[in-house]
Amino acid sequence: MRPTWAEINLAAIAHNTGVFRRVAGDSDLCAVVKADAYGHGAVEVGRAAVGAGAKWLGVAMVGEAAKLRSAGINVPILVLSEPRPSEMADLAQLAGVRPTVYSDAGIAAFASVAPIGSAVHLKVDTGINRVGAEPSDTVRLAKQIQRAGLTFEGLFTHFASADQPGDQFTDVQIAMFDQALAELSAAGLDPPIVHMANTGATLTRSDSHRSMVRVGIGLYGVEPSMALRDRCGELGLCQAIRLRSEVVHLHDVETGEGVSYGHKWVADRPTRLATLPIGYADGLTRAWWERGYVLIGGSHRPIRGVITMDQTVVEVDDKAAVGDEAILLGSQEDEFLRVGEMAEVTDTIGYEVLATVGARVPRRY
């Protein structure tokens, strides 16, 4: 067996859930576990989050909801985008799973296969411009939901840049959403569940909390943006993933010898190198090689040469031995490699770092 795996700390998930429950105040917490819980394992994370007080789970696809139900997780689940009409029959068989709708076709498709009174949530697009109903169409669609024999349980939107404190467009989105709510209220169509806050807004915009907040990246102890790194630290969020491998080969190169494909790195002195059985197919982005490092023996060990599909080469000292643990994310002795640090160095976001830790990397809990 390859000595590479991801250790998932479910106590950290429970801790982070508790932190966000306190931050959210009277609002219920929806733990977002789409994309296999951002690579952490949806079933295991879902259980931990629910056990720590999450009232809802959020997913992206019907199949993700089915997996949670098959595992015996019975809290309400929201599919955060409108399923295709061909998926509605499968969704209707999953008790307590709510679809998002934002079109006449979506409403009609679900109504044609779901029991009378089945609940849906209506998504309004307030400016992220991906999916959702136009705010001006909210009342009409809410009435259509009721005429179709469904229950108009929830209204929500999604922020474009709430992870940037002080962002003015978040104010615009809140105002647009509140206008849609006011029009619904005037028509006697108040939904019992209203939600708009993601992790960033939950941390910085209490005026957006409403009856429920949706927390994704923060649940895993990762900041949604560098601008919120300090805030996450103040709250004591704990990174839940520890990605580890180990040294499987040691060798020496002389001055002038190149390493890995293209010889992008050339030794300027005699150097001892260690090979690790982990590569970009496992989620270790190639862009990490130029300024990246791993932890071995509690010390930073720089990557030498480009990261390949299955292997990574790092510089070590004479104390290194085959079998030494190498940490790609997480803690070792007094050092800690943050997801956010890797994201910043490689010009991406923590979401992508987590989501690309591949399925061939076993998870251990």
mmCIF file with all atom_site columns, C-alpha atoms in Angstrom, residues 27-222:
data_model
loop_
_atom_site.group_PDB
_atom_site.id
_atom_site.type_symbol
_atom_site.label_atom_id
_atom_site.label_alt_id
_atom_site.label_comp_id
_atom_site.label_asym_id
_atom_site.label_entity_id
_atom_site.label_seq_id
_atom_site.pdbx_PDB_ins_code
_atom_site.Cartn_x
_atom_site.Cartn_y
_atom_site.Cartn_z
_atom_site.occupancy
_atom_site.B_iso_or_equiv
_atom_site.pdbx_formal_charge
_atom_site.auth_seq_id
_atom_site.auth_comp_id
_atom_site.auth_asym_id
_atom_site.auth_atom_id
_atom_site.pdbx_PDB_model_num
ATOM 1   C CA . SER A 1 27  ? -29.836 31.255 13.050  1.00 0.00 ? 27  SER A CA 1
ATOM 2   C CA . ASP A 1 28  ? -29.806 27.566 12.167  1.00 0.00 ? 28  ASP A CA 1
ATOM 3   C CA . LEU A 1 29  ? -26.639 26.174 10.601  1.00 0.00 ? 29  LEU A CA 1
ATOM 4   C CA . CYS A 1 30  ? -26.567 24.420 7.237   1.00 0.00 ? 30  CYS A CA 1
ATOM 5   C CA . ALA A 1 31  ? -23.280 22.524 6.892   1.00 0.00 ? 31  ALA A CA 1
ATOM 6   C CA . VAL A 1 32  ? -22.277 22.442 3.225   1.00 0.00 ? 32  VAL A CA 1
ATOM 7   C CA . VAL A 1 33  ? -20.826 19.022 2.386   1.00 0.00 ? 33  VAL A CA 1
ATOM 8   C CA . LYS A 1 34  ? -20.841 19.127 -1.418  1.00 0.00 ? 34  LYS A CA 1
ATOM 9   C CA . ALA A 1 35  ? -17.886 17.730 -3.386  1.00 0.00 ? 35  ALA A CA 1
ATOM 10  C CA . ASP A 1 36  ? -17.506 14.959 -0.796  1.00 0.00 ? 36  ASP A CA 1
ATOM 11  C CA . ALA A 1 37  ? -17.329 17.568 1.960   1.00 0.00 ? 37  ALA A CA 1
ATOM 12  C CA . TYR A 1 38  ? -14.603 19.496 0.137   1.00 0.00 ? 38  TYR A CA 1
ATOM 13  C CA . GLY A 1 39  ? -12.577 16.299 -0.039  1.00 0.00 ? 39  GLY A CA 1
ATOM 14  C CA . HIS A 1 40  ? -13.010 15.379 3.631   1.00 0.00 ? 40  HIS A CA 1
ATOM 15  C CA . GLY A 1 41  ? -15.706 12.692 3.231   1.00 0.00 ? 41  GLY A CA 1
ATOM 16  C CA . ALA A 1 42  ? -19.353 13.743 3.139   1.00 0.00 ? 42  ALA A CA 1
ATOM 17  C CA . VAL A 1 43  ? -20.801 10.964 5.267   1.00 0.00 ? 43  VAL A CA 1
ATOM 18  C CA . GLU A 1 44  ? -18.232 11.249 8.042   1.00 0.00 ? 44  GLU A CA 1
ATOM 19  C CA . VAL A 1 45  ? -18.270 15.045 8.045   1.00 0.00 ? 45  VAL A CA 1
ATOM 20  C CA . GLY A 1 46  ? -22.054 15.131 7.819   1.00 0.00 ? 46  GLY A CA 1
ATOM 21  C CA . ARG A 1 47  ? -22.376 12.951 10.895  1.00 0.00 ? 47  ARG A CA 1
ATOM 22  C CA . ALA A 1 48  ? -19.844 15.029 12.824  1.00 0.00 ? 48  ALA A CA 1
ATOM 23  C CA . ALA A 1 49  ? -21.490 18.328 11.885  1.00 0.00 ? 49  ALA A CA 1
ATOM 24  C CA . VAL A 1 50  ? -24.995 17.111 12.715  1.00 0.00 ? 50  VAL A CA 1
ATOM 25  C CA . GLY A 1 51  ? -23.733 15.697 15.985  1.00 0.00 ? 51  GLY A CA 1
ATOM 26  C CA . ALA A 1 52  ? -22.327 19.131 16.825  1.00 0.00 ? 52  ALA A CA 1
ATOM 27  C CA . GLY A 1 53  ? -25.589 20.904 16.093  1.00 0.00 ? 53  GLY A CA 1
ATOM 28  C CA . ALA A 1 54  ? -25.938 21.508 12.348  1.00 0.00 ? 54  ALA A CA 1
ATOM 29  C CA . LYS A 1 55  ? -29.652 21.405 11.505  1.00 0.00 ? 55  LYS A CA 1
ATOM 30  C CA . TRP A 1 56  ? -29.283 21.076 7.725   1.00 0.00 ? 56  TRP A CA 1
ATOM 31  C CA . LEU A 1 57  ? -26.810 19.742 5.189   1.00 0.00 ? 57  LEU A CA 1
ATOM 32  C CA . GLY A 1 58  ? -26.198 21.330 1.800   1.00 0.00 ? 58  GLY A CA 1
ATOM 33  C CA . VAL A 1 59  ? -25.088 19.495 -1.343  1.00 0.00 ? 59  VAL A CA 1
ATOM 34  C CA . ALA A 1 60  ? -24.665 20.300 -5.022  1.00 0.00 ? 60  ALA A CA 1
ATOM 35  C CA . MET A 1 61  ? -26.140 17.183 -6.628  1.00 0.00 ? 61  MET A CA 1
ATOM 36  C CA . VAL A 1 62  ? -28.933 14.698 -6.089  1.00 0.00 ? 62  VAL A CA 1
ATOM 37  C CA . GLY A 1 63  ? -26.454 11.827 -5.909  1.00 0.00 ? 63  GLY A CA 1
ATOM 38  C CA . GLU A 1 64  ? -24.677 13.515 -3.019  1.00 0.00 ? 64  GLU A CA 1
ATOM 39  C CA . ALA A 1 65  ? -27.957 13.724 -1.107  1.00 0.00 ? 65  ALA A CA 1
ATOM 40  C CA . ALA A 1 66  ? -28.708 10.065 -1.851  1.00 0.00 ? 66  ALA A CA 1
ATOM 41  C CA . LYS A 1 67  ? -25.328 9.027  -0.440  1.00 0.00 ? 67  LYS A CA 1
ATOM 42  C CA . LEU A 1 68  ? -26.052 10.824 2.825   1.00 0.00 ? 68  LEU A CA 1
ATOM 43  C CA . ARG A 1 69  ? -29.506 9.276  3.103   1.00 0.00 ? 69  ARG A CA 1
ATOM 44  C CA . SER A 1 70  ? -28.117 5.809  2.383   1.00 0.00 ? 70  SER A CA 1
ATOM 45  C CA . ALA A 1 71  ? -25.719 6.312  5.283   1.00 0.00 ? 71  ALA A CA 1
ATOM 46  C CA . GLY A 1 72  ? -28.635 6.956  7.626   1.00 0.00 ? 72  GLY A CA 1
ATOM 47  C CA . ILE A 1 73  ? -28.234 10.721 7.975   1.00 0.00 ? 73  ILE A CA 1
ATOM 48  C CA . ASN A 1 74  ? -31.776 12.029 8.324   1.00 0.00 ? 74  ASN A CA 1
ATOM 49  C CA . VAL A 1 75  ? -31.588 15.796 8.799   1.00 0.00 ? 75  VAL A CA 1
ATOM 50  C CA . PRO A 1 76  ? -33.064 18.008 6.050   1.00 0.00 ? 76  PRO A CA 1
ATOM 51  C CA . ILE A 1 77  ? -30.817 18.265 2.994   1.00 0.00 ? 77  ILE A CA 1
ATOM 52  C CA . LEU A 1 78  ? -30.893 21.084 0.452   1.00 0.00 ? 78  LEU A CA 1
ATOM 53  C CA . VAL A 1 79  ? -29.690 20.531 -3.119  1.00 0.00 ? 79  VAL A CA 1
ATOM 54  C CA . LEU A 1 80  ? -28.266 23.983 -3.787  1.00 0.00 ? 80  LEU A CA 1
ATOM 55  C CA . SER A 1 81  ? -28.880 24.148 -7.547  1.00 0.00 ? 81  SER A CA 1
ATOM 56  C CA . GLU A 1 82  ? -31.983 23.216 -9.518  1.00 0.00 ? 82  GLU A CA 1
ATOM 57  C CA . PRO A 1 83  ? -31.723 19.554 -10.561 1.00 0.00 ? 83  PRO A CA 1
ATOM 58  C CA . ARG A 1 84  ? -32.394 18.647 -14.171 1.00 0.00 ? 84  ARG A CA 1
ATOM 59  C CA . PRO A 1 85  ? -35.958 17.490 -14.847 1.00 0.00 ? 85  PRO A CA 1
ATOM 60  C CA . SER A 1 86  ? -34.690 13.935 -15.373 1.00 0.00 ? 86  SER A CA 1
ATOM 61  C CA . GLU A 1 87  ? -33.271 13.917 -11.819 1.00 0.00 ? 87  GLU A CA 1
ATOM 62  C CA . MET A 1 88  ? -36.421 15.079 -10.060 1.00 0.00 ? 88  MET A CA 1
ATOM 63  C CA . ALA A 1 89  ? -37.967 11.604 -9.772  1.00 0.00 ? 89  ALA A CA 1
ATOM 64  C CA . ASP A 1 90  ? -34.895 10.294 -7.966  1.00 0.00 ? 90  ASP A CA 1
ATOM 65  C CA . LEU A 1 91  ? -34.891 13.305 -5.659  1.00 0.00 ? 91  LEU A CA 1
ATOM 66  C CA . ALA A 1 92  ? -38.584 12.863 -4.868  1.00 0.00 ? 92  ALA A CA 1
ATOM 67  C CA . GLN A 1 93  ? -37.807 9.402  -3.472  1.00 0.00 ? 93  GLN A CA 1
ATOM 68  C CA . LEU A 1 94  ? -35.423 10.870 -0.884  1.00 0.00 ? 94  LEU A CA 1
ATOM 69  C CA . ALA A 1 95  ? -37.417 11.838 2.180   1.00 0.00 ? 95  ALA A CA 1
ATOM 70  C CA . GLY A 1 96  ? -36.587 15.282 3.498   1.00 0.00 ? 96  GLY A CA 1
ATOM 71  C CA . VAL A 1 97  ? -34.381 16.313 0.585   1.00 0.00 ? 97  VAL A CA 1
ATOM 72  C CA . ARG A 1 98  ? -35.394 19.690 -0.815  1.00 0.00 ? 98  ARG A CA 1
ATOM 73  C CA . PRO A 1 99  ? -34.603 20.808 -4.333  1.00 0.00 ? 99  PRO A CA 1
ATOM 74  C CA . THR A 1 100 ? -33.692 24.340 -5.218  1.00 0.00 ? 100 THR A CA 1
ATOM 75  C CA . VAL A 1 101 ? -35.892 25.720 -7.985  1.00 0.00 ? 101 VAL A CA 1
ATOM 76  C CA . TYR A 1 102 ? -35.699 28.891 -10.039 1.00 0.00 ? 102 TYR A CA 1
ATOM 77  C CA . SER A 1 103 ? -37.600 28.150 -13.244 1.00 0.00 ? 103 SER A CA 1
ATOM 78  C CA . ASP A 1 104 ? -41.083 27.181 -14.352 1.00 0.00 ? 104 ASP A CA 1
ATOM 79  C CA . ALA A 1 105 ? -39.642 24.005 -15.845 1.00 0.00 ? 105 ALA A CA 1
ATOM 80  C CA . GLY A 1 106 ? -37.958 23.036 -12.590 1.00 0.00 ? 106 GLY A CA 1
ATOM 81  C CA . ILE A 1 107 ? -41.098 23.637 -10.559 1.00 0.00 ? 107 ILE A CA 1
ATOM 82  C CA . ALA A 1 108 ? -43.245 21.666 -12.993 1.00 0.00 ? 108 ALA A CA 1
ATOM 83  C CA . ALA A 1 109 ? -40.773 18.783 -13.159 1.00 0.00 ? 109 ALA A CA 1
ATOM 84  C CA . PHE A 1 110 ? -40.650 18.349 -9.396  1.00 0.00 ? 110 PHE A CA 1
ATOM 85  C CA . ALA A 1 111 ? -44.395 18.788 -8.956  1.00 0.00 ? 111 ALA A CA 1
ATOM 86  C CA . SER A 1 112 ? -45.037 16.042 -11.510 1.00 0.00 ? 112 SER A CA 1
ATOM 87  C CA . VAL A 1 113 ? -43.206 13.404 -9.443  1.00 0.00 ? 113 VAL A CA 1
ATOM 88  C CA . ALA A 1 114 ? -43.256 14.618 -5.826  1.00 0.00 ? 114 ALA A CA 1
ATOM 89  C CA . PRO A 1 115 ? -45.965 14.070 -3.205  1.00 0.00 ? 115 PRO A CA 1
ATOM 90  C CA . ILE A 1 116 ? -48.356 16.981 -2.685  1.00 0.00 ? 116 ILE A CA 1
ATOM 91  C CA . GLY A 1 117 ? -46.910 19.450 -0.209  1.00 0.00 ? 117 GLY A CA 1
ATOM 92  C CA . SER A 1 118 ? -43.265 18.606 -0.853  1.00 0.00 ? 118 SER A CA 1
ATOM 93  C CA . ALA A 1 119 ? -40.993 21.497 0.097   1.00 0.00 ? 119 ALA A CA 1
ATOM 94  C CA . VAL A 1 120 ? -38.752 23.502 -2.204  1.00 0.00 ? 120 VAL A CA 1
ATOM 95  C CA . HIS A 1 121 ? -36.417 26.472 -1.826  1.00 0.00 ? 121 HIS A CA 1
ATOM 96  C CA . LEU A 1 122 ? -36.464 29.272 -4.381  1.00 0.00 ? 122 LEU A CA 1
ATOM 97  C CA . LYS A 1 123 ? -33.097 30.759 -5.298  1.00 0.00 ? 123 LYS A CA 1
ATOM 98  C CA . VAL A 1 124 ? -32.879 34.401 -6.346  1.00 0.00 ? 124 VAL A CA 1
ATOM 99  C CA . ASP A 1 125 ? -29.896 35.692 -8.319  1.00 0.00 ? 125 ASP A CA 1
ATOM 100 C CA . THR A 1 126 ? -28.918 39.019 -6.790  1.00 0.00 ? 126 THR A CA 1
ATOM 101 C CA . GLY A 1 127 ? -25.831 39.540 -8.896  1.00 0.00 ? 127 GLY A CA 1
ATOM 102 C CA . ILE A 1 128 ? -23.465 36.583 -8.920  1.00 0.00 ? 128 ILE A CA 1
ATOM 103 C CA . ASN A 1 129 ? -24.984 35.853 -12.339 1.00 0.00 ? 129 ASN A CA 1
ATOM 104 C CA . ARG A 1 130 ? -24.699 32.083 -12.390 1.00 0.00 ? 130 ARG A CA 1
ATOM 105 C CA . VAL A 1 131 ? -28.120 30.603 -11.644 1.00 0.00 ? 131 VAL A CA 1
ATOM 106 C CA . GLY A 1 132 ? -31.282 31.762 -9.928  1.00 0.00 ? 132 GLY A CA 1
ATOM 107 C CA . ALA A 1 133 ? -34.495 33.619 -10.593 1.00 0.00 ? 133 ALA A CA 1
ATOM 108 C CA . GLU A 1 134 ? -34.596 37.308 -11.364 1.00 0.00 ? 134 GLU A CA 1
ATOM 109 C CA . PRO A 1 135 ? -35.613 39.201 -8.210  1.00 0.00 ? 135 PRO A CA 1
ATOM 110 C CA . SER A 1 136 ? -38.513 40.741 -10.123 1.00 0.00 ? 136 SER A CA 1
ATOM 111 C CA . ASP A 1 137 ? -39.841 37.237 -10.814 1.00 0.00 ? 137 ASP A CA 1
ATOM 112 C CA . THR A 1 138 ? -39.800 36.067 -7.195  1.00 0.00 ? 138 THR A CA 1
ATOM 113 C CA . VAL A 1 139 ? -43.487 36.590 -6.396  1.00 0.00 ? 139 VAL A CA 1
ATOM 114 C CA . ARG A 1 140 ? -44.663 34.984 -9.616  1.00 0.00 ? 140 ARG A CA 1
ATOM 115 C CA . LEU A 1 141 ? -42.512 31.901 -9.070  1.00 0.00 ? 141 LEU A CA 1
ATOM 116 C CA . ALA A 1 142 ? -43.563 31.615 -5.425  1.00 0.00 ? 142 ALA A CA 1
ATOM 117 C CA . LYS A 1 143 ? -47.188 31.614 -6.541  1.00 0.00 ? 143 LYS A CA 1
ATOM 118 C CA . GLN A 1 144 ? -46.341 29.034 -9.190  1.00 0.00 ? 144 GLN A CA 1
ATOM 119 C CA . ILE A 1 145 ? -44.805 26.812 -6.505  1.00 0.00 ? 145 ILE A CA 1
ATOM 120 C CA . GLN A 1 146 ? -48.022 26.947 -4.512  1.00 0.00 ? 146 GLN A CA 1
ATOM 121 C CA . ARG A 1 147 ? -50.253 26.396 -7.547  1.00 0.00 ? 147 ARG A CA 1
ATOM 122 C CA . ALA A 1 148 ? -48.202 23.297 -8.339  1.00 0.00 ? 148 ALA A CA 1
ATOM 123 C CA . GLY A 1 149 ? -49.104 21.824 -4.956  1.00 0.00 ? 149 GLY A CA 1
ATOM 124 C CA . LEU A 1 150 ? -45.657 22.330 -3.439  1.00 0.00 ? 150 LEU A CA 1
ATOM 125 C CA . THR A 1 151 ? -44.629 24.061 -0.219  1.00 0.00 ? 151 THR A CA 1
ATOM 126 C CA . PHE A 1 152 ? -42.683 27.299 -0.579  1.00 0.00 ? 152 PHE A CA 1
ATOM 127 C CA . GLU A 1 153 ? -40.368 26.587 2.346   1.00 0.00 ? 153 GLU A CA 1
ATOM 128 C CA . GLY A 1 154 ? -37.349 28.745 1.674   1.00 0.00 ? 154 GLY A CA 1
ATOM 129 C CA . LEU A 1 155 ? -35.897 31.699 -0.196  1.00 0.00 ? 155 LEU A CA 1
ATOM 130 C CA . PHE A 1 156 ? -32.168 32.239 -0.614  1.00 0.00 ? 156 PHE A CA 1
ATOM 131 C CA . THR A 1 157 ? -29.428 33.891 -2.606  1.00 0.00 ? 157 THR A CA 1
ATOM 132 C CA . HIS A 1 158 ? -25.641 33.592 -2.835  1.00 0.00 ? 158 HIS A CA 1
ATOM 133 C CA . PHE A 1 159 ? -23.041 36.309 -2.384  1.00 0.00 ? 159 PHE A CA 1
ATOM 134 C CA . ALA A 1 160 ? -20.388 37.143 -4.951  1.00 0.00 ? 160 ALA A CA 1
ATOM 135 C CA . SER A 1 161 ? -17.727 38.636 -2.677  1.00 0.00 ? 161 SER A CA 1
ATOM 136 C CA . ALA A 1 162 ? -18.774 38.505 0.964   1.00 0.00 ? 162 ALA A CA 1
ATOM 137 C CA . ASP A 1 163 ? -15.355 37.037 1.781   1.00 0.00 ? 163 ASP A CA 1
ATOM 138 C CA . GLN A 1 164 ? -13.958 40.554 1.318   1.00 0.00 ? 164 GLN A CA 1
ATOM 139 C CA . PRO A 1 165 ? -14.869 42.609 4.403   1.00 0.00 ? 165 PRO A CA 1
ATOM 140 C CA . GLY A 1 166 ? -16.467 45.926 3.531   1.00 0.00 ? 166 GLY A CA 1
ATOM 141 C CA . ASP A 1 167 ? -17.338 44.855 0.000   1.00 0.00 ? 167 ASP A CA 1
ATOM 142 C CA . GLN A 1 168 ? -20.007 47.243 -1.252  1.00 0.00 ? 168 GLN A CA 1
ATOM 143 C CA . PHE A 1 169 ? -21.609 44.811 -3.667  1.00 0.00 ? 169 PHE A CA 1
ATOM 144 C CA . THR A 1 170 ? -22.620 42.666 -0.708  1.00 0.00 ? 170 THR A CA 1
ATOM 145 C CA . ASP A 1 171 ? -24.715 45.641 0.430   1.00 0.00 ? 171 ASP A CA 1
ATOM 146 C CA . VAL A 1 172 ? -26.301 45.756 -3.016  1.00 0.00 ? 172 VAL A CA 1
ATOM 147 C CA . GLN A 1 173 ? -27.143 42.056 -2.891  1.00 0.00 ? 173 GLN A CA 1
ATOM 148 C CA . ILE A 1 174 ? -28.661 42.292 0.581   1.00 0.00 ? 174 ILE A CA 1
ATOM 149 C CA . ALA A 1 175 ? -30.815 45.220 -0.536  1.00 0.00 ? 175 ALA A CA 1
ATOM 150 C CA . MET A 1 176 ? -32.018 43.349 -3.624  1.00 0.00 ? 176 MET A CA 1
ATOM 151 C CA . PHE A 1 177 ? -32.824 40.280 -1.559  1.00 0.00 ? 177 PHE A CA 1
ATOM 152 C CA . ASP A 1 178 ? -34.688 42.313 1.058   1.00 0.00 ? 178 ASP A CA 1
ATOM 153 C CA . GLN A 1 179 ? -36.738 43.951 -1.675  1.00 0.00 ? 179 GLN A CA 1
ATOM 154 C CA . ALA A 1 180 ? -37.747 40.529 -2.973  1.00 0.00 ? 180 ALA A CA 1
ATOM 155 C CA . LEU A 1 181 ? -38.676 39.498 0.571   1.00 0.00 ? 181 LEU A CA 1
ATOM 156 C CA . ALA A 1 182 ? -40.771 42.631 1.026   1.00 0.00 ? 182 ALA A CA 1
ATOM 157 C CA . GLU A 1 183 ? -42.654 41.930 -2.188  1.00 0.00 ? 183 GLU A CA 1
ATOM 158 C CA . LEU A 1 184 ? -43.302 38.367 -1.073  1.00 0.00 ? 184 LEU A CA 1
ATOM 159 C CA . SER A 1 185 ? -44.569 39.585 2.279   1.00 0.00 ? 185 SER A CA 1
ATOM 160 C CA . ALA A 1 186 ? -46.896 42.076 0.624   1.00 0.00 ? 186 ALA A CA 1
ATOM 161 C CA . ALA A 1 187 ? -48.326 39.186 -1.383  1.00 0.00 ? 187 ALA A CA 1
ATOM 162 C CA . GLY A 1 188 ? -48.767 37.060 1.741   1.00 0.00 ? 188 GLY A CA 1
ATOM 163 C CA . LEU A 1 189 ? -46.014 34.656 0.693   1.00 0.00 ? 189 LEU A CA 1
ATOM 164 C CA . ASP A 1 190 ? -43.530 34.750 3.571   1.00 0.00 ? 190 ASP A CA 1
ATOM 165 C CA . PRO A 1 191 ? -41.290 31.642 3.465   1.00 0.00 ? 191 PRO A CA 1
ATOM 166 C CA . PRO A 1 192 ? -40.433 30.175 6.878   1.00 0.00 ? 192 PRO A CA 1
ATOM 167 C CA . ILE A 1 193 ? -36.742 29.736 6.026   1.00 0.00 ? 193 ILE A CA 1
ATOM 168 C CA . VAL A 1 194 ? -34.636 32.582 4.642   1.00 0.00 ? 194 VAL A CA 1
ATOM 169 C CA . HIS A 1 195 ? -30.896 32.250 4.075   1.00 0.00 ? 195 HIS A CA 1
ATOM 170 C CA . MET A 1 196 ? -28.140 34.119 2.306   1.00 0.00 ? 196 MET A CA 1
ATOM 171 C CA . ALA A 1 197 ? -24.951 34.050 4.414   1.00 0.00 ? 197 ALA A CA 1
ATOM 172 C CA . ASN A 1 198 ? -22.050 31.861 3.315   1.00 0.00 ? 198 ASN A CA 1
ATOM 173 C CA . THR A 1 199 ? -18.911 31.409 5.425   1.00 0.00 ? 199 THR A CA 1
ATOM 174 C CA . GLY A 1 200 ? -17.620 34.900 4.680   1.00 0.00 ? 200 GLY A CA 1
ATOM 175 C CA . ALA A 1 201 ? -20.901 36.623 5.457   1.00 0.00 ? 201 ALA A CA 1
ATOM 176 C CA . THR A 1 202 ? -21.443 34.495 8.546   1.00 0.00 ? 202 THR A CA 1
ATOM 177 C CA . LEU A 1 203 ? -18.107 35.776 9.834   1.00 0.00 ? 203 LEU A CA 1
ATOM 178 C CA . THR A 1 204 ? -18.547 39.449 8.951   1.00 0.00 ? 204 THR A CA 1
ATOM 179 C CA . ARG A 1 205 ? -22.179 40.323 8.201   1.00 0.00 ? 205 ARG A CA 1
ATOM 180 C CA . SER A 1 206 ? -24.553 39.506 11.033  1.00 0.00 ? 206 SER A CA 1
ATOM 181 C CA . ASP A 1 207 ? -27.252 41.433 9.153   1.00 0.00 ? 207 ASP A CA 1
ATOM 182 C CA . SER A 1 208 ? -27.242 38.629 6.584   1.00 0.00 ? 208 SER A CA 1
ATOM 183 C CA . HIS A 1 209 ? -27.703 35.719 8.983   1.00 0.00 ? 209 HIS A CA 1
ATOM 184 C CA . ARG A 1 210 ? -31.529 35.528 8.834   1.00 0.00 ? 210 ARG A CA 1
ATOM 185 C CA . SER A 1 211 ? -33.112 32.209 9.821   1.00 0.00 ? 211 SER A CA 1
ATOM 186 C CA . MET A 1 212 ? -30.232 30.069 8.549   1.00 0.00 ? 212 MET A CA 1
ATOM 187 C CA . VAL A 1 213 ? -26.600 30.400 7.480   1.00 0.00 ? 213 VAL A CA 1
ATOM 188 C CA . ARG A 1 214 ? -24.722 28.111 5.096   1.00 0.00 ? 214 ARG A CA 1
ATOM 189 C CA . VAL A 1 215 ? -21.146 27.312 6.081   1.00 0.00 ? 215 VAL A CA 1
ATOM 190 C CA . GLY A 1 216 ? -18.808 25.425 3.768   1.00 0.00 ? 216 GLY A CA 1
ATOM 191 C CA . ILE A 1 217 ? -15.088 26.188 3.778   1.00 0.00 ? 217 ILE A CA 1
ATOM 192 C CA . GLY A 1 218 ? -15.094 27.409 7.368   1.00 0.00 ? 218 GLY A CA 1
ATOM 193 C CA . LEU A 1 219 ? -16.430 24.068 8.557   1.00 0.00 ? 219 LEU A CA 1
ATOM 194 C CA . TYR A 1 220 ? -13.091 22.562 7.515   1.00 0.00 ? 220 TYR A CA 1
ATOM 195 C CA . GLY A 1 221 ? -11.066 25.174 9.373   1.00 0.00 ? 221 GLY A CA 1
ATOM 196 C CA . VAL A 1 222 ? -9.951  27.044 6.266   1.00 0.00 ? 222 VAL A CA 1
#
